[in-house]
Every structure is written in structure tokens, then in C-alpha cells.
Coordinates of C-alpha atoms in Angstrom, one line a residue:
M23 CA 77.2 72.0 113.0
M24 CA 79.1 75.0 111.6
E25 CA 76.9 77.8 110.3
V26 CA 77.8 78.5 106.7
A27 CA 77.7 82.0 105.3
A28 CA 75.0 82.5 102.7
N29 CA 76.4 82.9 99.2
C30 CA 74.6 85.9 97.8
S31 CA 74.7 87.9 94.6
L32 CA 74.0 91.6 93.8
R33 CA 70.7 92.1 92.0
V34 CA 70.9 94.7 89.2
K35 CA 67.8 96.8 88.6
R36 CA 67.3 96.6 84.8
P37 CA 65.4 99.9 84.5
L38 CA 68.5 101.7 85.8
L39 CA 70.6 100.5 82.9
D40 CA 70.7 102.3 79.5
P41 CA 71.6 99.9 76.7
R42 CA 71.4 102.7 74.1
F43 CA 73.9 104.9 75.9
E44 CA 75.9 106.8 73.2
G45 CA 79.1 107.7 75.1
Y46 CA 80.4 110.9 76.6
K47 CA 80.8 114.0 74.4
L48 CA 83.6 116.3 75.4
S49 CA 82.2 119.7 76.3
L50 CA 84.5 122.7 76.2
E51 CA 82.3 124.9 78.4
P52 CA 84.5 126.4 81.1
L53 CA 83.7 125.4 84.7
P54 CA 83.8 128.3 87.2
S55 CA 86.6 127.6 89.6
Y56 CA 87.9 129.4 92.7
Q57 CA 91.1 129.1 94.6
L58 CA 91.9 129.7 98.3
E59 CA 95.4 130.0 99.7
L60 CA 95.8 128.2 103.0
D61 CA 97.3 129.9 106.1
A62 CA 99.4 126.8 106.8
A63 CA 100.2 123.8 104.7
V64 CA 98.2 120.5 105.0
A65 CA 99.7 118.1 107.5
E66 CA 100.8 115.5 104.9
V67 CA 102.7 112.5 106.3
K68 CA 104.9 110.9 103.8
L69 CA 105.5 107.1 103.8
R70 CA 108.6 106.1 105.6
D71 CA 111.2 103.6 104.3
D72 CA 109.8 100.8 106.4
Q73 CA 106.3 101.4 104.9
Y74 CA 107.2 100.0 101.5
T75 CA 104.3 97.5 100.7
L76 CA 101.4 98.0 98.4
E77 CA 99.1 97.9 101.4
H78 CA 100.9 100.9 103.0
M79 CA 100.4 102.7 99.7
H80 CA 96.7 101.9 99.6
A81 CA 96.0 102.9 103.2
F82 CA 98.3 105.8 103.8
G83 CA 100.0 106.8 100.5
M84 CA 96.6 107.4 98.7
Y85 CA 95.0 108.9 101.8
N86 CA 92.3 111.5 101.1
Y87 CA 93.3 114.5 103.3
L88 CA 90.1 116.4 102.6
H89 CA 87.0 115.4 104.7
C90 CA 83.4 116.1 103.8
D91 CA 80.9 116.6 106.5
S92 CA 78.0 114.7 104.9
W93 CA 75.6 115.9 107.6
Y94 CA 75.9 119.5 106.3
Q95 CA 76.1 120.2 102.5
D96 CA 79.3 121.9 101.2
S97 CA 81.2 121.8 104.4
V98 CA 84.8 120.4 104.2
Y99 CA 87.6 120.0 106.7
Y100 CA 91.4 119.4 106.6
I101 CA 94.1 119.3 109.2
D102 CA 97.1 121.6 108.9
N103 CA 100.6 121.2 110.1
L104 CA 99.9 123.4 113.1
G105 CA 97.6 120.7 114.4
R106 CA 94.5 122.7 113.6
I107 CA 91.3 121.3 112.1
M108 CA 90.2 123.8 109.6
N109 CA 86.7 124.1 108.1
L110 CA 85.4 125.8 105.0
K111 CA 81.6 126.2 104.7
V112 CA 80.4 127.5 101.3
M113 CA 77.3 129.6 101.1
L114 CA 78.3 131.6 98.0
D115 CA 81.2 131.0 95.7
T116 CA 81.6 134.7 95.1
A117 CA 82.0 135.4 98.8
L118 CA 84.4 132.7 100.0
G119 CA 85.7 133.2 103.5
K120 CA 89.0 131.8 104.7
P121 CA 89.0 128.3 106.2
R122 CA 88.3 128.7 110.0
E123 CA 89.9 126.8 112.9
V124 CA 87.4 124.7 114.8
F125 CA 89.7 122.6 117.0
R126 CA 93.4 122.2 117.8
L127 CA 95.0 118.8 118.5
P128 CA 96.4 118.8 122.1
T129 CA 99.6 116.9 121.2
D130 CA 102.7 118.2 119.6
L131 CA 102.8 115.8 116.6
T132 CA 106.3 116.8 115.6
A133 CA 107.7 114.9 118.6
Y134 CA 106.5 111.5 117.2
D135 CA 108.6 109.6 114.7
N136 CA 106.3 106.9 113.6
R137 CA 103.0 108.6 113.2
L138 CA 100.4 108.3 110.5
C139 CA 98.3 111.1 109.0
A140 CA 95.6 112.4 111.3
S141 CA 92.1 111.2 110.4
I142 CA 88.6 112.3 111.1
H143 CA 85.1 110.9 110.7
F144 CA 81.8 112.7 111.0
T145 CA 79.9 110.2 113.2
S146 CA 76.6 112.1 113.5
S147 CA 75.3 115.7 113.2
T148 CA 76.8 116.4 116.7
W149 CA 79.7 113.9 117.1
V150 CA 83.1 113.5 115.5
T151 CA 85.7 110.8 115.9
L152 CA 89.3 111.9 115.5
S153 CA 92.7 110.4 115.4
D154 CA 95.9 112.4 115.6
G155 CA 97.9 109.6 113.9
T156 CA 99.9 108.6 117.1
G157 CA 97.5 105.9 118.2
R158 CA 95.2 108.1 120.3
L159 CA 91.5 108.2 119.7
Y160 CA 89.4 111.3 120.5
L161 CA 85.6 111.4 120.7
I162 CA 84.4 115.0 120.2
G163 CA 81.0 116.6 120.9
T164 CA 80.6 119.4 118.4
G165 CA 77.1 120.5 119.0
E166 CA 75.1 121.3 115.8
R167 CA 77.9 122.0 113.3
G168 CA 75.7 123.8 110.8
N169 CA 75.5 127.1 112.7
G170 CA 78.9 128.5 112.1
A171 CA 80.4 130.8 114.7
S172 CA 78.9 129.1 117.8
E173 CA 80.4 125.7 116.9
K174 CA 82.4 124.5 119.8
W175 CA 84.3 121.2 119.7
E176 CA 84.8 119.6 123.1
I177 CA 86.8 116.4 123.9
M178 CA 84.4 113.8 125.6
F179 CA 86.8 110.9 125.5
N180 CA 90.5 110.4 124.6
E181 CA 92.6 107.3 125.0
E182 CA 95.8 105.7 123.8
L183 CA 94.8 102.6 121.8
G184 CA 98.1 101.0 120.8
N185 CA 99.8 101.4 117.4
P186 CA 98.9 104.3 115.2
F187 CA 95.7 103.8 113.0
I188 CA 93.4 105.7 110.7
I189 CA 89.7 105.8 111.2
M190 CA 87.7 104.1 108.4
H191 CA 84.1 104.6 109.7
S192 CA 82.1 105.4 112.8
I193 CA 78.5 105.5 114.0
S194 CA 76.6 107.0 116.9
L195 CA 73.9 105.0 118.7
L196 CA 71.4 105.9 121.4
K197 CA 69.7 103.0 123.1
A198 CA 67.6 103.4 126.2
E199 CA 69.7 105.5 128.5
E200 CA 73.0 104.8 126.9
H201 CA 74.9 106.7 124.2
S202 CA 77.7 104.9 122.3
V203 CA 80.0 105.5 119.4
A204 CA 81.5 102.6 117.4
A205 CA 84.5 103.1 115.2
L206 CA 86.6 101.0 112.8
L207 CA 90.3 101.6 113.1
L208 CA 92.7 100.4 110.4
R209 CA 96.3 99.4 111.1
I210 CA 99.1 97.7 109.1
E211 CA 101.0 95.6 111.6
K212 CA 104.4 93.8 111.3
E213 CA 104.3 90.1 111.6
E214 CA 106.5 89.2 114.5
S215 CA 107.4 85.6 113.9
H216 CA 108.7 83.8 110.7
M217 CA 108.1 86.2 107.9
K218 CA 105.7 85.2 105.2
G219 CA 104.7 87.2 102.2
S220 CA 105.3 90.9 102.7
G221 CA 105.9 90.5 106.5
F222 CA 102.9 92.7 107.3
Y223 CA 99.2 92.0 107.9
V224 CA 96.2 94.3 108.0
S225 CA 94.2 94.7 111.2
L226 CA 90.8 96.2 111.6
E227 CA 89.7 97.1 115.1
W228 CA 86.0 97.6 115.9
V229 CA 85.9 99.6 119.1
T230 CA 82.7 100.7 121.0
I231 CA 82.9 103.6 123.5
S232 CA 79.8 104.2 125.6
K233 CA 78.3 106.2 128.4
K234 CA 75.2 105.6 130.5
N235 CA 73.2 108.7 131.0
T236 CA 73.4 108.6 134.8
D237 CA 75.2 111.2 137.0
N238 CA 78.9 111.8 136.5
K239 CA 79.5 108.8 134.4
K240 CA 82.2 109.2 131.7
Y241 CA 82.7 107.6 128.3
E242 CA 84.7 104.4 128.3
I243 CA 85.5 101.5 126.0
V244 CA 83.0 98.7 126.4
K245 CA 84.0 96.4 123.5
R246 CA 87.1 95.8 121.3
Y247 CA 87.1 93.3 118.5
V248 CA 89.9 92.7 116.0
L249 CA 89.8 91.3 112.5
H250 CA 92.9 90.3 110.5
G251 CA 93.4 90.2 106.8
K252 CA 96.1 90.4 104.2
S253 CA 94.9 93.4 102.1
V254 CA 93.6 96.8 103.0
P255 CA 89.8 96.8 102.7
H256 CA 88.4 98.9 99.8
Y257 CA 85.4 99.5 102.0
A258 CA 84.5 98.8 105.6
A259 CA 81.4 100.2 107.5
I260 CA 79.4 99.4 110.6
E261 CA 75.6 99.0 110.1
P262 CA 73.6 102.0 111.4
D263 CA 72.1 99.9 114.3
G264 CA 75.6 98.6 115.2
S265 CA 74.5 95.0 114.7
G266 CA 77.0 94.1 111.9
L267 CA 79.9 95.0 109.8
M268 CA 80.4 95.0 106.0
I269 CA 83.7 94.8 104.3
V270 CA 84.7 94.8 100.6
S271 CA 88.3 93.4 100.3
Y272 CA 90.5 91.6 97.9
K273 CA 91.5 89.0 100.6
S274 CA 89.1 87.9 103.3
F275 CA 89.1 89.1 106.9
T276 CA 88.4 87.0 110.0
F277 CA 87.9 87.9 113.7
V278 CA 90.8 87.0 115.9
P279 CA 89.4 85.3 119.1
D280 CA 90.9 86.8 122.3
G281 CA 94.2 85.2 123.1
Q282 CA 94.0 82.5 120.5
D283 CA 97.3 81.7 118.8
I284 CA 97.1 83.7 115.6
E285 CA 99.8 81.6 114.0
E286 CA 97.5 78.5 113.5
S287 CA 94.9 80.4 111.5
K288 CA 97.6 82.0 109.4
D289 CA 99.0 78.7 108.4
E290 CA 95.6 77.5 107.3
N291 CA 95.2 80.6 105.2
M292 CA 98.6 80.1 103.6
S293 CA 97.9 76.6 102.5
E294 CA 94.5 77.7 101.1
K295 CA 96.2 80.3 98.9
I296 CA 98.5 78.0 97.0
K297 CA 95.7 75.6 95.9
E298 CA 95.4 75.1 92.2
P299 CA 92.0 76.0 90.7
L300 CA 89.5 73.1 90.7
Y301 CA 88.6 73.7 87.1
Y302 CA 89.5 76.0 84.2
W303 CA 86.9 77.5 81.8
Q304 CA 86.7 79.4 78.6
Q305 CA 83.8 80.9 76.7
T306 CA 82.9 82.1 73.2
E307 CA 79.8 83.9 72.0
D308 CA 77.8 80.7 72.1
E309 CA 79.5 78.1 74.2
L310 CA 81.5 77.4 77.3
T311 CA 84.3 74.8 77.8
V312 CA 85.1 73.5 81.3
T313 CA 88.2 71.5 81.9
V314 CA 88.6 69.4 85.1
R315 CA 91.9 67.6 86.0
L316 CA 91.0 64.1 87.1
P317 CA 92.7 61.9 89.6
E318 CA 95.3 59.5 88.0
D319 CA 93.3 56.3 87.6
S320 CA 89.9 57.6 86.7
T321 CA 87.8 55.8 84.1
K322 CA 84.6 56.7 82.3
Q323 CA 82.6 54.6 84.8
D324 CA 83.8 56.8 87.7
I325 CA 82.2 59.9 86.3
Q326 CA 78.6 61.1 86.2
V327 CA 77.7 64.5 84.8
Q328 CA 74.1 65.8 85.2
F329 CA 73.1 68.8 83.1
L330 CA 70.0 70.9 83.9
P331 CA 69.0 74.1 82.2
D332 CA 70.7 76.2 84.9
H333 CA 72.5 73.7 87.1
I334 CA 75.3 71.3 86.8
N335 CA 76.4 68.4 89.0
I336 CA 79.6 66.4 88.5
V337 CA 80.0 63.2 90.6
L338 CA 83.3 61.5 90.8
K339 CA 83.5 58.0 92.3
G340 CA 80.2 58.5 94.1
Q341 CA 81.3 61.9 95.6
S342 CA 79.9 65.2 94.5
F343 CA 82.9 67.0 92.9
L344 CA 81.4 70.2 91.6
E345 CA 77.8 71.3 91.9
G346 CA 76.1 74.6 91.6
N347 CA 73.8 77.0 89.7
L348 CA 75.1 78.2 86.4
Y349 CA 75.5 82.0 85.9
S350 CA 72.9 81.8 83.0
S351 CA 70.9 79.1 81.2
V352 CA 72.3 76.5 78.9
D353 CA 70.8 74.1 76.4
H354 CA 71.2 71.1 78.6
E355 CA 70.3 68.6 76.0
S356 CA 73.0 69.6 73.6
S357 CA 75.7 69.8 76.4
T358 CA 78.3 67.0 76.3
W359 CA 81.4 65.7 78.1
I360 CA 84.4 63.6 77.1
I361 CA 87.6 62.4 78.8
K362 CA 90.8 63.6 77.1
E363 CA 94.1 61.8 76.7
N364 CA 95.8 64.0 79.3
N365 CA 93.5 62.6 82.0
S366 CA 91.1 65.6 82.1
L367 CA 87.4 65.9 81.8
E368 CA 86.2 68.4 79.1
I369 CA 82.6 69.6 79.3
S370 CA 80.9 71.7 76.6
L371 CA 77.9 73.8 77.5
I372 CA 75.8 75.6 74.9
K373 CA 74.6 79.1 76.0
K374 CA 70.9 79.8 75.8
N375 CA 71.6 83.6 75.5
E376 CA 74.1 83.8 72.7
G377 CA 76.6 86.7 73.0
L378 CA 76.1 87.0 76.8
T379 CA 79.5 87.2 78.5
W380 CA 79.5 85.2 81.7
P381 CA 81.6 86.8 84.5
E382 CA 81.6 83.4 86.4
L383 CA 80.6 79.9 85.6
L384 CA 78.8 79.0 88.8
V385 CA 77.1 81.7 90.9
G386 CA 79.4 82.6 93.8
D387 CA 81.9 79.9 93.1
K388 CA 85.6 80.8 93.4
Q389 CA 87.2 77.5 92.6
G390 CA 87.6 78.0 88.9
E391 CA 89.8 80.1 86.7
L392 CA 88.6 81.9 83.5
I393 CA 91.1 81.7 80.6
R394 CA 90.7 84.4 78.0
D395 CA 92.5 84.4 74.7
S396 CA 94.0 87.6 73.2
A397 CA 91.5 87.7 70.3
Q398 CA 88.7 87.9 72.8
C399 CA 90.4 90.7 74.7
A400 CA 90.9 92.7 71.5
A401 CA 87.3 92.1 70.5
I402 CA 85.9 93.3 73.8
A403 CA 88.1 96.4 73.6
E404 CA 87.0 97.0 70.1
R405 CA 83.3 96.7 71.0
L406 CA 83.7 99.4 73.7
M407 CA 85.7 101.8 71.8
H408 CA 82.9 104.2 71.0
L409 CA 82.4 105.1 74.6
T410 CA 84.9 107.9 74.9
S411 CA 85.2 110.7 72.4
E412 CA 88.0 113.2 72.0
E413 CA 85.9 115.8 70.3
L414 CA 82.5 117.5 70.5
N415 CA 79.7 115.5 68.8
P416 CA 82.1 113.2 66.9
N417 CA 81.2 112.0 63.5
P418 CA 80.5 108.3 63.9
D419 CA 81.5 107.3 60.4
K420 CA 85.1 108.5 60.6
E421 CA 87.8 105.9 60.2
K422 CA 89.9 107.2 63.1
P423 CA 88.8 105.6 66.4
P424 CA 88.7 108.0 69.3
C425 CA 90.9 105.9 71.5
N426 CA 93.5 103.2 71.0
A427 CA 92.4 99.7 71.8
Q428 CA 95.9 98.6 72.4
E429 CA 96.3 101.0 75.3
L430 CA 93.1 99.9 76.9
E431 CA 93.4 96.1 76.6
E432 CA 95.6 95.4 79.6
C433 CA 93.9 97.6 82.2
D434 CA 90.5 96.8 80.9
I435 CA 90.3 93.1 80.5
F436 CA 92.5 91.4 83.1
F437 CA 91.0 91.7 86.5
E438 CA 93.6 89.8 88.4
E439 CA 91.8 90.6 91.6
S440 CA 88.6 89.0 92.7
S441 CA 87.3 90.8 95.7
S442 CA 84.5 89.8 97.9
L443 CA 81.8 91.6 100.0
C444 CA 81.2 90.1 103.4
R445 CA 78.8 90.8 106.2
F446 CA 79.9 89.9 109.7
D447 CA 77.5 89.6 112.6
G448 CA 78.3 91.8 115.6
N449 CA 77.3 89.2 118.2
T450 CA 78.5 85.9 116.9
L451 CA 81.5 87.5 115.0
K452 CA 80.8 85.1 112.2
T453 CA 80.5 85.8 108.4
T454 CA 76.7 85.7 107.6
H455 CA 76.7 86.7 103.9
V456 CA 79.3 86.6 101.1
V457 CA 79.2 88.0 97.6
N458 CA 82.0 87.1 95.3
L459 CA 82.5 90.2 93.3
G460 CA 84.4 88.4 90.4
S461 CA 85.2 91.0 87.8
N462 CA 83.1 93.7 89.6
Q463 CA 86.1 95.9 90.4
Y464 CA 85.6 98.3 93.3
L465 CA 85.8 102.0 92.2
F466 CA 84.9 104.3 95.1
S467 CA 82.4 104.9 97.9
V468 CA 80.2 107.8 98.7
V469 CA 77.8 108.9 101.4
V470 CA 74.3 109.4 99.9
D471 CA 72.4 109.6 103.2
P472 CA 74.6 110.0 106.3
K473 CA 72.0 108.0 108.4
D474 CA 72.8 105.0 106.2
M475 CA 76.0 103.2 105.4
P476 CA 78.2 104.7 102.7
C477 CA 77.4 103.4 99.2
F478 CA 80.0 101.6 97.1
C479 CA 80.4 101.8 93.4
L480 CA 81.4 98.8 91.4
R481 CA 82.3 98.2 87.8
H482 CA 79.7 95.9 86.1
D483 CA 80.9 95.2 82.5
V484 CA 81.3 98.7 81.0
D485 CA 79.1 100.6 83.5
A486 CA 79.7 101.7 87.1
L487 CA 76.8 100.8 89.5
L488 CA 76.2 102.4 92.8
W489 CA 75.0 100.1 95.7
Q490 CA 73.4 101.2 99.0
P491 CA 74.0 98.6 101.7
H492 CA 71.2 98.2 104.3
S493 CA 71.2 96.6 107.7
S494 CA 70.5 92.8 107.7
P495 CA 68.0 91.1 107.7
R496 CA 66.5 92.4 104.5
D497 CA 65.9 90.9 101.1
D498 CA 67.7 93.8 99.4
M499 CA 70.6 94.1 101.7
W500 CA 72.4 95.7 98.8
E501 CA 70.2 98.0 96.7
H502 CA 71.2 99.2 93.2
I503 CA 70.4 102.9 93.3
A504 CA 72.2 104.5 90.4
T505 CA 74.2 103.8 87.2
F506 CA 77.0 105.8 85.7
N507 CA 76.9 104.7 82.1
A508 CA 80.1 103.4 80.6
L509 CA 82.1 104.8 83.5
G510 CA 83.6 101.4 84.4
Y511 CA 85.2 101.3 81.0
V512 CA 86.1 105.0 80.7
Q513 CA 88.0 105.1 84.1
A514 CA 90.1 102.1 83.2
S515 CA 92.0 104.1 80.6
K516 CA 92.9 106.8 83.2
R517 CA 96.3 105.5 84.3
D518 CA 97.1 108.3 86.7
K519 CA 93.9 108.5 88.6
K520 CA 94.2 109.2 92.3
F521 CA 90.7 109.9 93.7
F522 CA 87.3 109.0 92.4
A523 CA 84.0 110.3 93.6
C524 CA 80.4 111.2 92.7
S525 CA 77.9 113.6 94.0
P526 CA 75.4 112.4 96.6
N527 CA 72.5 113.0 94.2
Y528 CA 74.4 111.0 91.5
S529 CA 74.2 113.9 89.0
Y530 CA 77.9 113.5 88.0
A531 CA 81.0 111.4 88.8
A532 CA 84.5 112.8 88.9
L533 CA 88.0 111.6 89.1
C534 CA 91.3 113.4 89.5
E535 CA 94.8 112.6 88.6
C536 CA 97.8 112.9 90.9
L537 CA 98.5 116.3 89.4
R538 CA 96.3 119.1 88.0
R539 CA 93.6 117.4 85.9
V540 CA 90.1 116.7 87.0
F541 CA 87.6 114.8 84.8
I542 CA 83.8 115.2 85.2
Y543 CA 81.3 112.8 83.8
R544 CA 77.7 114.1 83.9
Q545 CA 74.6 112.0 83.7
P546 CA 72.8 112.3 80.4
T547 CA 70.5 115.4 80.2
P548 CA 67.9 116.3 77.5
M549 CA 69.3 118.1 74.5
S550 CA 68.4 121.7 73.8
T551 CA 69.3 121.3 70.1
V552 CA 68.6 118.3 67.8
L553 CA 71.5 115.8 67.4
Y554 CA 71.2 113.1 64.8
N555 CA 72.8 109.6 64.9
R556 CA 73.7 109.0 61.3
K557 CA 74.5 105.3 61.7
E558 CA 71.1 104.4 63.1
G559 CA 69.2 107.2 61.4
R560 CA 67.6 108.4 64.6
Q561 CA 67.5 111.5 66.8
V562 CA 69.5 111.5 70.0
G563 CA 67.4 112.7 72.8
Q564 CA 70.0 113.0 75.5
V565 CA 73.7 113.7 75.7
A566 CA 76.1 112.9 78.5
K567 CA 78.9 115.5 78.8
Q568 CA 82.5 114.9 79.8
Q569 CA 84.4 118.0 81.1
V570 CA 88.0 118.5 82.0
A571 CA 89.3 121.1 84.5
S572 CA 92.9 121.9 84.9
L573 CA 94.1 123.4 88.2
E574 CA 96.6 126.2 88.2
T575 CA 99.2 124.5 90.4
N576 CA 102.2 122.1 90.3
E577 CA 101.5 120.7 93.8
P578 CA 100.2 117.2 93.9
I579 CA 96.5 116.7 94.8
L580 CA 96.1 115.5 98.4
G581 CA 92.3 115.6 98.8
F582 CA 89.2 115.4 96.7
Q583 CA 85.5 115.6 97.6
A584 CA 82.3 115.9 95.5
T585 CA 79.1 117.6 96.7
N586 CA 75.9 118.1 94.7
E587 CA 77.0 121.5 93.5
R588 CA 80.8 121.5 93.8
L589 CA 84.1 119.7 93.6
F590 CA 86.7 120.5 96.3
V591 CA 90.3 119.8 95.5
L592 CA 93.0 120.1 98.1
T593 CA 96.8 120.5 97.5
T594 CA 99.5 121.3 100.1
K595 CA 98.9 125.0 100.0
N596 CA 95.6 125.6 98.2
L597 CA 92.0 124.6 98.3
F598 CA 90.2 124.7 94.9
L599 CA 86.5 124.8 94.3
I600 CA 85.0 123.8 91.0
K601 CA 81.4 124.7 90.5
V602 CA 79.8 121.7 88.7
N603 CA 76.1 122.3 89.1
T604 CA 74.0 125.3 89.8
E605 CA 71.0 124.3 91.9
N606 CA 67.8 124.9 89.9

């Protein structure tokens, strides 16, 4: 009997949503910002001609060259083209020192033709995993990094691990007398045999390095697992106790058994992809229409459709054809079905909650395709238009809408991607839980508590919701911990966005474009003066501010990190600090 992964869904905490959110008001208050000139340029590695796919762009072209040490507030690192790891710790903005060298990579990187950017991950408060971009992995004992001058980075392990990779995540574990570090390494590999698709696949290696605390033992690799997929994961992290792995990706990943012929599994995947949807569905404010293509010679006698308030079961010639829990309740007594001339079954379901937009027909089911008409798209864009304002305290009665619905339609409505969130078990290497993210587009991830896994932020309708994953087995394996109102919608209009982040205490979210501009969206705060909503004739108690900062540089932005107090922005030659919050 094959174990089947549990189909799960993310549970939104209603109290964290604000249905009366008014939108962001543009604030013209200047943000204090500071600029540091770097001694040597950032070690940027440009994409080569043979790295032309979208996956190369996602993984390496959009790489964030600025690294935040989440174990110590306001400490950031970058690697320069002299092979030095430079650190800036901020105590006081007014007394900024120069970035300080904490470590130098032993290899001369200029000798390598096909290297990637060097990457670094802060595994614990005393350990760092480091890749120089040539395919070599370093494990470094740093001692407590918080105490400045006495910080000494020492190589505890280094080994060549095949093709170049970047580090996505790492954890440190102490069990009994054994210390180990597990890391996730991302590679984009060329398919050797008959080229299919882009000719590349994505590989994720889960490697564990360990040392028993007995005399003169050294660190060595104890486990290496490899997963393959067709798209670069948006998010990949190892559970804090090392027992599992969570991945958010557009296309699914599977473990590659040692020595198994990879070709077979690829062929299966290919045939799966070309399948036509099992059903198509449409919705209006009050009803849903589901269309199912029937086999050639079907008659009315071959079909049974059973409607329940929140469940549907279609039986075709005695076989269950489609069954599952509906996304929301329907009036099952008024629901009907007919067979159309073109040999298709048409089912009409009447929504119990009128006006509720369903992101999916059946919970967790990926076999159908939603068809939207252009009028619906325009109506949705229209409904959301008030969420961004171009001016301070805009007058809600003005004729001129603050943003143009035509511009937003495309990027806002059509989520051609449907990503999934999967949990893999570290012992069986099987998928244990799957969440189909449907239209919940992935936005960014952030470390809220370094002892936990990073959180990921997803778009839910107009909002952006922050989820904290926890080790299995728990009821709330994914916990909704914060909401950024309307941010899902607002960010969709930013065509040039490059990096997206939020502060660990969720007081603001920020995104930057490829050049110069940084947008900051603050959580609503109580008003000092009285604002009145003329449309609804009521006072507005809170206002959420949007601020825009422009950097004085023409260099492209290479790195972006948000802490509770500051935003750090890295270009080739400069590091900018923008003071966002002053700690109370």
C-alpha cells in the first residue's frame, strides 16, 4: 500500500485580517538615510551565455548579495571581489564604522570560469555555512559573533561537492555527543540525454556534516540526499530538528533514489504535464458552473451526481470520477446538472455565501481549470482600486481614480502559476503533506525567530499573509502570524520589483526596484489628528503609511535586507542604510 501525502490547507486566523482597511496614504516625511562607500566592489557574478533560462535568472540573476545575520540584530554581510567577507554592525547610525573583514576565502576565484556567486548562511549563533561558488562547501566556527573585535572565523570542514551551487538554508543540531550541520544546496544541472523542455533541471541536495565529540574526530559528510524538480524553489528549509524538509515551488520535487535511472521518472513527469484538465469551471457572484468532458458514448443512465452542502460526488459508469470537499458551502437542493449536445456534463452549483470568490472548486484539487471572463477581471480590478493612493489623505469623492485598472488587470488577475507547499520526511524521503497554493502567489520569506524555520509570505486575495512553519507533527504546522493589508494587491502593480522583505517584528514591509527606488509600507498606527471618511461618515482611527525613498546612485541594487529598525540596500560600490523605525 502506497502512503499518500495528506492534502492540507492553510488556516487563516480571522482576527488577523482587517476588512475595513482603508488603503495606504503616501507620506512625504523624509526617511533618514546614510551611505557608506565600500573599499572594494561586491563580488557580483553575471549570468553567462549558457545560463539563459528563467530558472538561472531566478536562482542566480536575482540573487540577494546582502546577507542578514538573524542571530544578531542589525548585522549584515557581503562578499567583495577580493574574496573577503565584510561585516557591518550598526549600533548608532550617526557613528557608522566601515565594513570590517571577518574572513577571506582561501581560493583565488578569478581562476574559475564557471563559478556562481559565493553564498553564505548563518546556521546558528556560532556556526556559518559558506560556498565560494566553485562547488566547495565550508563549515565555519565563528564563536559568538555579537562581540565585535574578538570574532574569529575558523574553517572546521571544507570539501569539493561537485558542480557549483548556492546555499539555500542550513541548521545546526546537537544530539547526544554529536554535533551536525545540515545544508540545502541548489544547482541547475544540464540534462545529458535527449533534451526536453529547456534542457536543464533543478537539483536540491540535502547534505549532513557531522562530528562525534570524541578525541581527534573531524567533521565529515554522513548523509547526502538529492531531489530533482523543474523549477527553482521559491522557498526551501530544513525543520529545526532535522526531521523533515519543506519546499514551496511551482513544479514539484522528488527524491532521486541512489543509482536509479532518472530517465524513467522524468518520462512519467512529462506525460503528466500534458494532461488536459479533468474539468473546467467558472463562477459569478452567486453560482458556479462546472463542465466535464464525457467519454464518447455516455448516456444519462451512466451518470450519477450526488450533491451535499459542502461535498460533491460524480460517478460515471459505476466508477467515482470526481469527488471532494467544496471550497465553500452550496445550496445543494437547488444545484442541477444536464448533458449538453457537445457530449459534456454541465453542473450548476448555487453559492451559499453570495459574493465570495472561490480560489478553487474542490479543496486541494489540481485537476480543474478556472476560466475567468474579462468583465470579471475588470470588476475585480475596479473593486481594489482604492487601495493605493498617489497623494496624502486623498479625497474619496474625486472622480479621478488613483491608479489605472487597465495597468493592473494583467499582473493582478492571471496567476498562471499554481505553486504547492510540500513537506518531505527525512527518514522515508516521502512527501507527507501537500498544500495546493492555487492563487496564493509566493511573495518573500523572512526569518522572524532564527531558531525556527524562515516564514514565507503569500498573497491571499488582496492581502499578504505571513506563515510560520513548524516541525511536524503539529496541528498548526503552518501558523498565520501576521497580515500586511492590501499588500498582495499593491505589489502586483510594481513591475520593476527586485527584492521584497519585511521586518522580523512585521512593523513594515518593503520592496525595492532594480534601480534606486525603495517603497515602504507600514502597518496601520493610531492617528494623532482626526481623519474623517466622508463616504461612510465615520472617523478613521488608524492610518497606514506608504513611503518612498530614492537612493542617490545609478548602480543597480544587488542586495536588500530589512531589520526592525533599518533597511540595508547594497549596490556594487555602496551600502545604504535607511532608518525606518526608531525603537521606542
